[in-house]
Tab-separated table of C-alpha atoms in Angstrom:
chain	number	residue	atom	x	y	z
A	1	UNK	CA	99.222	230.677	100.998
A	2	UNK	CA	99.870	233.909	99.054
A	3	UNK	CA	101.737	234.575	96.102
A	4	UNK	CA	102.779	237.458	94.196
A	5	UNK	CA	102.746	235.539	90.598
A	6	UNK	CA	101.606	231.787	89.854
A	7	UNK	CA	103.159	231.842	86.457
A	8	UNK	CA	105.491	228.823	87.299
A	9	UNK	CA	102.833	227.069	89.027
A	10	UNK	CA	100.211	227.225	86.229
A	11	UNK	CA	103.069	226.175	83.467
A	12	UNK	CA	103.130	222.570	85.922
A	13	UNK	CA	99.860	222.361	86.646
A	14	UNK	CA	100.023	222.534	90.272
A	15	UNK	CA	98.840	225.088	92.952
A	16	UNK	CA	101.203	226.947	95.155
A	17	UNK	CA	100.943	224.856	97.997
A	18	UNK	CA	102.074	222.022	96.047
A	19	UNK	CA	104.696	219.668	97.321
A	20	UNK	CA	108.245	218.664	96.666
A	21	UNK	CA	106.865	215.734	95.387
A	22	UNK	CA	103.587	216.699	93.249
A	23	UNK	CA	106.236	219.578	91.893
A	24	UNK	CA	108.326	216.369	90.517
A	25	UNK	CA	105.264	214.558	89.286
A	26	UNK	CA	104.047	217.226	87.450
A	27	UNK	CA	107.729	217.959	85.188
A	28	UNK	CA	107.994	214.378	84.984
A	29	UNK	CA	104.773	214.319	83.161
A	30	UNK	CA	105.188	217.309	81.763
A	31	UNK	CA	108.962	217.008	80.201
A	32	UNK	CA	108.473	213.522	78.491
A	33	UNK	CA	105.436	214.810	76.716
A	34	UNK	CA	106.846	217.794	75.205
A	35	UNK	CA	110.436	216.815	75.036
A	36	UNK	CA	111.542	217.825	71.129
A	37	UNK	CA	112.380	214.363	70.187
A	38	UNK	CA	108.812	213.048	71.353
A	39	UNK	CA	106.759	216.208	70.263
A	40	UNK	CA	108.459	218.511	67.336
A	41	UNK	CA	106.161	221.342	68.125
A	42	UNK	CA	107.053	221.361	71.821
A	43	UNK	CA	110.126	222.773	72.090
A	44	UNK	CA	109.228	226.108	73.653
A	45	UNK	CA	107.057	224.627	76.597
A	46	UNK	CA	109.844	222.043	77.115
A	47	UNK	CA	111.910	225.271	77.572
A	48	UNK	CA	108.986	227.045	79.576
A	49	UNK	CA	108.831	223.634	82.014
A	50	UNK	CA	112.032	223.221	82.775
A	51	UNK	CA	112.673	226.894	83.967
A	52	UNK	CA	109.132	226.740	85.848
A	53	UNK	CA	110.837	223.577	87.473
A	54	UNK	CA	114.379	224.892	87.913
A	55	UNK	CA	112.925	227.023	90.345
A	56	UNK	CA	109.834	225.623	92.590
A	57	UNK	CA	112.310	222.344	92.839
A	58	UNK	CA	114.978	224.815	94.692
A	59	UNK	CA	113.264	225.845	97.778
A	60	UNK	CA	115.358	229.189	98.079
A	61	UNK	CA	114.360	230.006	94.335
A	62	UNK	CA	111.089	228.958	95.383
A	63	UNK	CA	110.507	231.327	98.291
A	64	UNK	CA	112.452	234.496	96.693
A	65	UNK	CA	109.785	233.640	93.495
A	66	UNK	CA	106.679	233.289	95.778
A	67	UNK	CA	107.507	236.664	97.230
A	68	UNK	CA	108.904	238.937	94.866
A	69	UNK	CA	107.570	237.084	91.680
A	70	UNK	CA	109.599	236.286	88.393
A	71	UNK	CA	111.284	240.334	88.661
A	72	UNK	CA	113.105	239.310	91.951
A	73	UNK	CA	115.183	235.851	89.913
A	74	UNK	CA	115.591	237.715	86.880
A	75	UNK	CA	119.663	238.640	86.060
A	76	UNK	CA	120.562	235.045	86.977
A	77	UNK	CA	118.387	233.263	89.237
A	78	UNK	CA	115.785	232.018	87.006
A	79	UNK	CA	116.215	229.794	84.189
A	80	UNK	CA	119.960	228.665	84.779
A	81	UNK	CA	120.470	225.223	83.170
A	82	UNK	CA	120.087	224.419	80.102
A	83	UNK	CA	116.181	222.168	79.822
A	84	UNK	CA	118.287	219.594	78.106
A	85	UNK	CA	121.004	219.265	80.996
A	86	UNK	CA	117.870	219.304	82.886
A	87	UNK	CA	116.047	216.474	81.898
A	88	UNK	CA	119.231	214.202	81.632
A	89	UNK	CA	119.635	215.003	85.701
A	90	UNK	CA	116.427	214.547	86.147
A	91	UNK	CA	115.941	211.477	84.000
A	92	UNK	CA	119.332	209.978	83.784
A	93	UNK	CA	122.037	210.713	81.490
A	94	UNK	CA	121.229	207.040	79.693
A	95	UNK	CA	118.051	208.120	78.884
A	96	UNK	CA	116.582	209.462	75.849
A	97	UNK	CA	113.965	208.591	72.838
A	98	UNK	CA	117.006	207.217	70.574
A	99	UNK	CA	117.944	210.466	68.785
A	100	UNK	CA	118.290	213.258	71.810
A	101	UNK	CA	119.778	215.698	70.871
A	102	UNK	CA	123.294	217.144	72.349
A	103	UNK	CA	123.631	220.916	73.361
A	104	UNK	CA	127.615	221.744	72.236
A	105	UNK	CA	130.034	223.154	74.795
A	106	UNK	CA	130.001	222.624	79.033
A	107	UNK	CA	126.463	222.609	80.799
A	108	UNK	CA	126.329	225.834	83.023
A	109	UNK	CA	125.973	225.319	86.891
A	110	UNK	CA	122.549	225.741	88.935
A	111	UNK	CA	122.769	229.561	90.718
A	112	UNK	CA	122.814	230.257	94.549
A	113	UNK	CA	120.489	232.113	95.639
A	114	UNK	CA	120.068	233.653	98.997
A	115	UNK	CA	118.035	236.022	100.946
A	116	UNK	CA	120.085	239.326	102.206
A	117	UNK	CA	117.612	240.771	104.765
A	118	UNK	CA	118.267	244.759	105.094
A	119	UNK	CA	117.152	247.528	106.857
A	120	UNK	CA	115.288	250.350	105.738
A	121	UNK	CA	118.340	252.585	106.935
A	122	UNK	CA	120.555	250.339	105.191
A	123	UNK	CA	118.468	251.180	101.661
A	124	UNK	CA	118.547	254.833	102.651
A	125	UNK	CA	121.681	255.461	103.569
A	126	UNK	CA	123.688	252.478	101.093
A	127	UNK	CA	125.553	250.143	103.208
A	128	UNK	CA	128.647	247.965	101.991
A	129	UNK	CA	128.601	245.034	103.890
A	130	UNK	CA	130.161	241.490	103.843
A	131	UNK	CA	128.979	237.912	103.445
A	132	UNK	CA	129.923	233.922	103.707
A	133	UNK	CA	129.264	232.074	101.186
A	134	UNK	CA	129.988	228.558	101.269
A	135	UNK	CA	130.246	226.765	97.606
A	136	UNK	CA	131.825	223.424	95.769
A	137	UNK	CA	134.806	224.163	93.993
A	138	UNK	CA	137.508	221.353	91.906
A	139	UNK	CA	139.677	219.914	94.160
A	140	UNK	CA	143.298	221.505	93.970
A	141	UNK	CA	144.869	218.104	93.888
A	142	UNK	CA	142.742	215.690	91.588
A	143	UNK	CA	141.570	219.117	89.133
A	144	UNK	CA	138.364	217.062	89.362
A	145	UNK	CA	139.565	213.629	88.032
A	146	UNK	CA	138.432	212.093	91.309
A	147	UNK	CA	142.210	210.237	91.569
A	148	UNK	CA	145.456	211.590	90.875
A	149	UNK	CA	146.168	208.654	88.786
A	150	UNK	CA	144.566	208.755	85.076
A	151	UNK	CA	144.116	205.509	84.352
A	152	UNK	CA	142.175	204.830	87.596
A	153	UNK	CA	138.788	206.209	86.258
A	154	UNK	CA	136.989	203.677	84.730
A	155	UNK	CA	133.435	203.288	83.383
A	156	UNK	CA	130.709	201.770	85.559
A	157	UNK	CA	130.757	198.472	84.643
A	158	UNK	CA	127.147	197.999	86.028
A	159	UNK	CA	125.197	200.872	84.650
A	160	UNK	CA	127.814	201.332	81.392
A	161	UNK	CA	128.821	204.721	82.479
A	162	UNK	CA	124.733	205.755	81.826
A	163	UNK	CA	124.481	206.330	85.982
A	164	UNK	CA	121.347	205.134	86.072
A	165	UNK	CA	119.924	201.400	86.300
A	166	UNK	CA	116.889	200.624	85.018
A	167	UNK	CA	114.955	197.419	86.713
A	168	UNK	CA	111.595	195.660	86.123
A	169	UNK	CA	108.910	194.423	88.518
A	170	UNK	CA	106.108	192.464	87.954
A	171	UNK	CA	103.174	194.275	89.752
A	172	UNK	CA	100.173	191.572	88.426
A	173	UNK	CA	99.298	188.894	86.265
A	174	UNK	CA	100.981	190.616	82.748
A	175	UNK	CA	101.537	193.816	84.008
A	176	UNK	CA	105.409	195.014	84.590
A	177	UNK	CA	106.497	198.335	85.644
A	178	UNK	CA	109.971	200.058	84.714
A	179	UNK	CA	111.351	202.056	87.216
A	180	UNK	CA	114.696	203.978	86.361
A	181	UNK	CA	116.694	205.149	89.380
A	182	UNK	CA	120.269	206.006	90.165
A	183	UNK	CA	123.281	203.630	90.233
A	184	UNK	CA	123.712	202.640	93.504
A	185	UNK	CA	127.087	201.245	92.665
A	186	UNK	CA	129.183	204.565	90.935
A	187	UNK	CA	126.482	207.013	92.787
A	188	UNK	CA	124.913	208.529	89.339
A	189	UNK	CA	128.574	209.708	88.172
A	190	UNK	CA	128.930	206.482	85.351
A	191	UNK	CA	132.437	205.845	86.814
A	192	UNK	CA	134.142	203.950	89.415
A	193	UNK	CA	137.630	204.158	90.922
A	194	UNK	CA	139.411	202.174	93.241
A	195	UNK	CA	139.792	202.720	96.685
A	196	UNK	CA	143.736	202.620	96.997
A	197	UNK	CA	143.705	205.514	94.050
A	198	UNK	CA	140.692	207.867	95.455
A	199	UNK	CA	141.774	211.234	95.747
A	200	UNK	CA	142.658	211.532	99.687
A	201	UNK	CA	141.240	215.289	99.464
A	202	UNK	CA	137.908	215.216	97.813
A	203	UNK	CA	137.646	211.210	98.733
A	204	UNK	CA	137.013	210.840	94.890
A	205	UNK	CA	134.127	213.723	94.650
A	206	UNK	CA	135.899	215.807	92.204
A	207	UNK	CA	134.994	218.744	94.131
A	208	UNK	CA	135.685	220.263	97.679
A	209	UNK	CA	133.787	222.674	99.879
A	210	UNK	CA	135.158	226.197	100.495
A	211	UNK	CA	134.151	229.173	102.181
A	212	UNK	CA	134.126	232.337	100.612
A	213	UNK	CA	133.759	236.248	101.470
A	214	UNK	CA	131.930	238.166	99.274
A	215	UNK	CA	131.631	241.960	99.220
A	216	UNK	CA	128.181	243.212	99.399
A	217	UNK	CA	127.390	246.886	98.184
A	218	UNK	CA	123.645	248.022	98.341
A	219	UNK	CA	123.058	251.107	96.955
A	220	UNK	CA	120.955	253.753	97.754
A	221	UNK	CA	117.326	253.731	96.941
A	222	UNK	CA	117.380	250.031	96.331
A	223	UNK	CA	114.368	248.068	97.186
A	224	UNK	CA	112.940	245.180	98.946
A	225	UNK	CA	113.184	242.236	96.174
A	226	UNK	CA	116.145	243.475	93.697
A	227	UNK	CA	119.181	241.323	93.107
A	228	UNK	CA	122.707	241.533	93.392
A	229	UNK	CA	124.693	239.236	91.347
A	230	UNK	CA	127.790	238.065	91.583
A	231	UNK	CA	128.790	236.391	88.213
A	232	UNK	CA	130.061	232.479	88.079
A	233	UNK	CA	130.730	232.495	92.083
A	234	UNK	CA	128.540	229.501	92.248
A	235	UNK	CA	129.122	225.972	92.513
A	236	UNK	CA	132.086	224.486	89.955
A	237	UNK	CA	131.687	221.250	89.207
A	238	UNK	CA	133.921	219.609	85.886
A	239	UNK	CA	133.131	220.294	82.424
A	240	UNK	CA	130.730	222.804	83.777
A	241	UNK	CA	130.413	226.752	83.719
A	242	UNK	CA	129.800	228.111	87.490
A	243	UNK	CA	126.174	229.538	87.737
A	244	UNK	CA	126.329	232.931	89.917
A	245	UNK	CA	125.638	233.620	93.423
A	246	UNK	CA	122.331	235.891	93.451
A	247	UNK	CA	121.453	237.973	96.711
A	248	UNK	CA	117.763	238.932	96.860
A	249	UNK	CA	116.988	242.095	99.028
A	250	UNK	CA	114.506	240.816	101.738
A	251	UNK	CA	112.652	243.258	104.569
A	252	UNK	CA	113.214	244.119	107.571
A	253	UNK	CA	110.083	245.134	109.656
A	254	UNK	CA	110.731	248.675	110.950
A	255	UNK	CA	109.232	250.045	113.712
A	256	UNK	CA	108.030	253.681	111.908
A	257	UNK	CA	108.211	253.942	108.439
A	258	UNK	CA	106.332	252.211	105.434
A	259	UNK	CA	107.925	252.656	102.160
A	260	UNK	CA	105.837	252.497	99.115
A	261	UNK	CA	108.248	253.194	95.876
A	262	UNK	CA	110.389	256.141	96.765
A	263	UNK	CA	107.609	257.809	99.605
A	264	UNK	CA	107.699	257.007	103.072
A	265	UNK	CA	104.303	256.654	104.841
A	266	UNK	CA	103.973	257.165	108.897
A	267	UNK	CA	101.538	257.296	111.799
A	268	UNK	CA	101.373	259.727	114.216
A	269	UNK	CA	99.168	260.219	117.317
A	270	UNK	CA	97.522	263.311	118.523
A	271	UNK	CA	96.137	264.603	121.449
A	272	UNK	CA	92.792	266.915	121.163
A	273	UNK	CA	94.309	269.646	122.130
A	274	UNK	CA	97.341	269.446	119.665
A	275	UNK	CA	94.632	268.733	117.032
A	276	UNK	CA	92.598	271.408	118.105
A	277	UNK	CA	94.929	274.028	119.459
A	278	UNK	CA	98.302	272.921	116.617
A	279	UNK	CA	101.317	271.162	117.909
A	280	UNK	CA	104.802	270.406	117.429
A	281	UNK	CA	106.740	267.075	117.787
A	282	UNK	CA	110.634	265.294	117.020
A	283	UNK	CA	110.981	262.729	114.167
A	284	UNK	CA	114.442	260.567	114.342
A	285	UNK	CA	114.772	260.361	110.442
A	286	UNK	CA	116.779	257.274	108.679
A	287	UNK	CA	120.265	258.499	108.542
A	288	UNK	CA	119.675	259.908	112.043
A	289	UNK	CA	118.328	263.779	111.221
A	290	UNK	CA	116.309	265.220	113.785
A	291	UNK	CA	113.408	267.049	111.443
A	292	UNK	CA	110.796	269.455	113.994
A	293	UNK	CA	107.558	269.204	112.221
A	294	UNK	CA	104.781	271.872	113.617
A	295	UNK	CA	101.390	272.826	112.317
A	296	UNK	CA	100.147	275.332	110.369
A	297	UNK	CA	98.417	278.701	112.476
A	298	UNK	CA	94.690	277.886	113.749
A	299	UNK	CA	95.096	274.234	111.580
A	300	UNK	CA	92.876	271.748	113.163
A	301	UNK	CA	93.585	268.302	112.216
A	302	UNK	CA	90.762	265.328	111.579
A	303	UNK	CA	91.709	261.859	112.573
A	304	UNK	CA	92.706	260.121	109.157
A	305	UNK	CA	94.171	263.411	108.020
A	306	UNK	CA	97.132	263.485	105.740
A	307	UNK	CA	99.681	265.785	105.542
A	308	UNK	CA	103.068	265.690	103.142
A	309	UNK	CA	106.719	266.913	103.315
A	310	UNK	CA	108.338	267.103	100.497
A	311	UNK	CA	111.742	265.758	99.765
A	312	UNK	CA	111.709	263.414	102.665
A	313	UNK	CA	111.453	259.937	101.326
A	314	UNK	CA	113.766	257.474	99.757
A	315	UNK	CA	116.333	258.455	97.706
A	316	UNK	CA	116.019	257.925	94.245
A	317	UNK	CA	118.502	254.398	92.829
A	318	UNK	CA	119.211	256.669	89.615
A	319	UNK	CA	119.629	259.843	91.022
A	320	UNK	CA	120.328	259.356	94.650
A	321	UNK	CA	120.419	263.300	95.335
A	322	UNK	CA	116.599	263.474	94.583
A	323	UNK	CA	114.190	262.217	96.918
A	324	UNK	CA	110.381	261.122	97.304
A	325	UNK	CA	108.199	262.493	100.018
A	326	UNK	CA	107.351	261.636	103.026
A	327	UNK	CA	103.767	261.410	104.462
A	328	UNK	CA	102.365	261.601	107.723
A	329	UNK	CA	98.590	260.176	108.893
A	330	UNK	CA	97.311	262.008	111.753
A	331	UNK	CA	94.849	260.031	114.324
A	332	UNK	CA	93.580	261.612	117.543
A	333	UNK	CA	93.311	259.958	120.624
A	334	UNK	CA	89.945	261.707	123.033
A	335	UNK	CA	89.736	262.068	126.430
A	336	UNK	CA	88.398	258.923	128.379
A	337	UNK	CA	85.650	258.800	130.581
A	338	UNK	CA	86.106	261.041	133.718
A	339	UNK	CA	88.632	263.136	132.612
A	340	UNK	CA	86.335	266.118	131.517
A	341	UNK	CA	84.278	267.556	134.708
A	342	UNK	CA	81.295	269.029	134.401
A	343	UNK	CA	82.381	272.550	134.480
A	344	UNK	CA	85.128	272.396	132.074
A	345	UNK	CA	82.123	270.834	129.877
A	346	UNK	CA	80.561	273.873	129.970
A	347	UNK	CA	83.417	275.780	129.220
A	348	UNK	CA	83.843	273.690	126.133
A	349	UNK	CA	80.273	273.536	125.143
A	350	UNK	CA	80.910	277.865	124.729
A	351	UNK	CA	84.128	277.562	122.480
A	352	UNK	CA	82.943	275.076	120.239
A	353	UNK	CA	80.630	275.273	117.948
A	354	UNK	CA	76.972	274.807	118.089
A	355	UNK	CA	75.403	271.317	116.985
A	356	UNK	CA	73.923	271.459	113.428
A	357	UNK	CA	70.299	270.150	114.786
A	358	UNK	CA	69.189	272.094	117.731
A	359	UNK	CA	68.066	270.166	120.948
A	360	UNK	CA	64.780	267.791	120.496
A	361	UNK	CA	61.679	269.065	122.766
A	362	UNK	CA	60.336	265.805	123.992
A	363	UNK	CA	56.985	264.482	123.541
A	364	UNK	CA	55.021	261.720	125.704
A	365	UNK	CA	55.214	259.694	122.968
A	366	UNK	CA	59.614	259.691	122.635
A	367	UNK	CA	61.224	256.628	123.647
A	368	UNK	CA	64.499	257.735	125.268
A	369	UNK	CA	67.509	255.145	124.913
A	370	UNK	CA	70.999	255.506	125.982
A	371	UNK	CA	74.280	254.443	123.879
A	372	UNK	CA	76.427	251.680	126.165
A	373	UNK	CA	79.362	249.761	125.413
A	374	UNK	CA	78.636	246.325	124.162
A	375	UNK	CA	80.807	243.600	123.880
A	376	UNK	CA	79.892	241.638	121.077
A	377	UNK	CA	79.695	237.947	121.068
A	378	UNK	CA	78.790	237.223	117.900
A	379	UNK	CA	81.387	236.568	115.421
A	380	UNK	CA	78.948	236.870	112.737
A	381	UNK	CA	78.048	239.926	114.561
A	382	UNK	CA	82.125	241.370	114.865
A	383	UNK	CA	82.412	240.452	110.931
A	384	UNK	CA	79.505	242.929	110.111
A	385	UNK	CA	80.539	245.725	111.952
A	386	UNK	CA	84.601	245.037	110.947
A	387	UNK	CA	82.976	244.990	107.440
A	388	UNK	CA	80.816	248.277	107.410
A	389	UNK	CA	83.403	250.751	109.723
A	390	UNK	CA	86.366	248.967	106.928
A	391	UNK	CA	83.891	250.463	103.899
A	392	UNK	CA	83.366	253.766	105.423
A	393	UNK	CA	87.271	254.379	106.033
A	394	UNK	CA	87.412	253.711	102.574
A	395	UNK	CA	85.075	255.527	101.293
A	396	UNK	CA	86.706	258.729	104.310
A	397	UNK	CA	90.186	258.174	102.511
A	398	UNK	CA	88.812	258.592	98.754
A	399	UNK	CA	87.006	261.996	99.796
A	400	UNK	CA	90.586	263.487	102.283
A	401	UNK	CA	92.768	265.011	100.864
A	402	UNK	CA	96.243	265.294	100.991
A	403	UNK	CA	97.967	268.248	101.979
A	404	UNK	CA	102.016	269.458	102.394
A	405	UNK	CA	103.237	270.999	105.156
């Protein structure tokens, strides 16, 4: 698996193909051994593990993080919960080392994050476009009590309003293992309420799901991997600020252009007469511009030959009246076997130029061989040859240059 960054990864310990579950393992581990109260000089990895874990334990965090890297959460999808608030979900709101410490003020809300796949036209030309967006908010009729009637909250009587349970087993002769897992009986909240005063809208959840538009406008020149943020549209939830809804520019495959920062790279095929003789061909550009692009006079064009117009690529995000360039790679297809008779051979053999090493008199002693077409069987065989033809392009493309038209 590939991965622009392993940053988060390495602060767990794990690879990037880890699990869900070696991902929980490894903050686990991790959290109780540099929590604050248990290690004084730990404070900044606590902080540094429970943002690596706020986002490989969200699988939409995860994947916008494994392709675009730390850059594509910043602005509000990385590090949004408090490492605290964190480890008290994580651990149990009961639990701590007998002195935890409290963080002041409402706990802010985990972000949304979500992939907006767009077009390369659509990052040319801006687009404004509109989404659904479907998020928790507090119920209109309880304002998040859970019951409409005060006094009908009450305090878990079985976990003491901790929401967690802790329970022993024995798993040998003197050995006992703790396990500490969510009260089955109030559901992790610490409170109970009684079925003839449950809130009849949210059934006692405190919260209800909504759908939401949200206006979406991408700008021109943006790219593949920025953000758009939409400030404390996430999830509500009580006595907690709303994180933000965070779209993440994803790509769409298209069928011409490459972009590569604010250029545009492209392929086109020649015959060997238009490389030879010049030629002159249509391009559909992105906002729908019909651009004629012709050779130069006697120009004769190389396969792997690059040629540049300026002022055709992307649009600059800053200054969306200037533009990169746009580049086009020439390859040239031959003529196949049989299309070439022997007398226009001739004819060709005068035009062109002479051969740089003049014919070979044979002698008795010459072997004469003949090139064929093999079909290799060999995979060992297929990797040599990819290998060597791959180093010569490379070493073809450092030697061309790169000329405008």
């Amino acid at each position: 698996m590939s991965v622009k960054e392993t940053g988060y990864y390495d602060t767990l310990g794990v690879s990037p193909n880890a699990t869900e579950s070696e991902i929980k393992s490894a903050y686990r581990k991790l959290a109780l051994k540099y929590h604050p109260d248990r290690n004084p000089n730990g404070a900044e990895k606590f902080k540094e593990i429970g943002e690596a874990y706020e986002v490989l334990s969200n699988s939409e965090k995860r994947e916008v993080y494994d392709k675009y890297g730390k850059e594509g959460l910043q602005g509000g999808g990385g590090m949004g919960v408090d490492p605290f608030d964190l480890f008290s979900s994580f651990f149990g709101t009961g639990f701590s080392f007998g002195h935890q410490k409290r963080r002041s003020g409402p706990r802010r809300g985990e972000d949304l994050v979500h992939q907006l796949p767009v077009s390369l036209e659509d990052l040319y030309k801006g687009k404004t476009t509109k989404i659904a967006v479907n998020k928790d908010v507090i119920c209109p009729v309880c304002n998040g009590k859970g019951s409409e009637k005060p006094d009908a909250v009450q305090k878990c009587k079985v976990c003491d309003g901790h929401g967690i349970r802790i329970t022993i087993h024995q798993i040998g002769p003197g050995m006992i293992q703790q396990v500490q897992q969510r009260c089955d009986v109030c559901g992790g909240t610490g409170e109970t309420i009684m079925d003839e005063y449950r809130c009849k809208k949210c059934n006692a959840k405190k919260v209800i799901n909504e759908r939401k538009i949200l206006e979406v406008f991408i700008d021109k020149g943006m790219r593949w991997g920025e953000k758009i943020t939409f400030p404390g549209e996430g999830d509500q939830a009580p006595d907690t600020v709303a994180g933000d809804v965070v779209l993440v520019l994803s790509e769409k495959h298209h069928s011409i252009f490459q972009r590569k920062g604010n250029d545009l790279f492209m392929t086109h095929n020649l015959t060997l007469v238009e490389a030879l003789c010049g030629f002159e061909f249509v391009l559909q550009h992105l906002d729908g511009r019909q651009l004629v692009i012709k050779s130069e006079q006697n120009e004769i064009i190389k396969p792997g030959d690059v040629r540049g117009i300026e002022h055709q690529g992307m649009p600059l995000k800053e200054s969306p009246y200037e533009f990169g360039n746009l580049y086009v790679k020439f390859e040239v297809e031959f003529p196949k076997k049989g299309q070439i008779n022997s007398k226009n051979f001739n004819t060709l053999r005068e035009i062109l130029p002479n051969p740089k090493t003049p014919k070979h008199k044979l002698k008795q002693t010459d072997i004469v061989v003949e090139l064929k077409e093999i079909q290799q069987n060999s995979k060992k065989s297929q990797r040599s040859q990819h290998t060597y033809y791959s180093q010569q392009d490379s070493d073809d493309e450092r030697s061309t240059g790169c000329k405008q038209m």
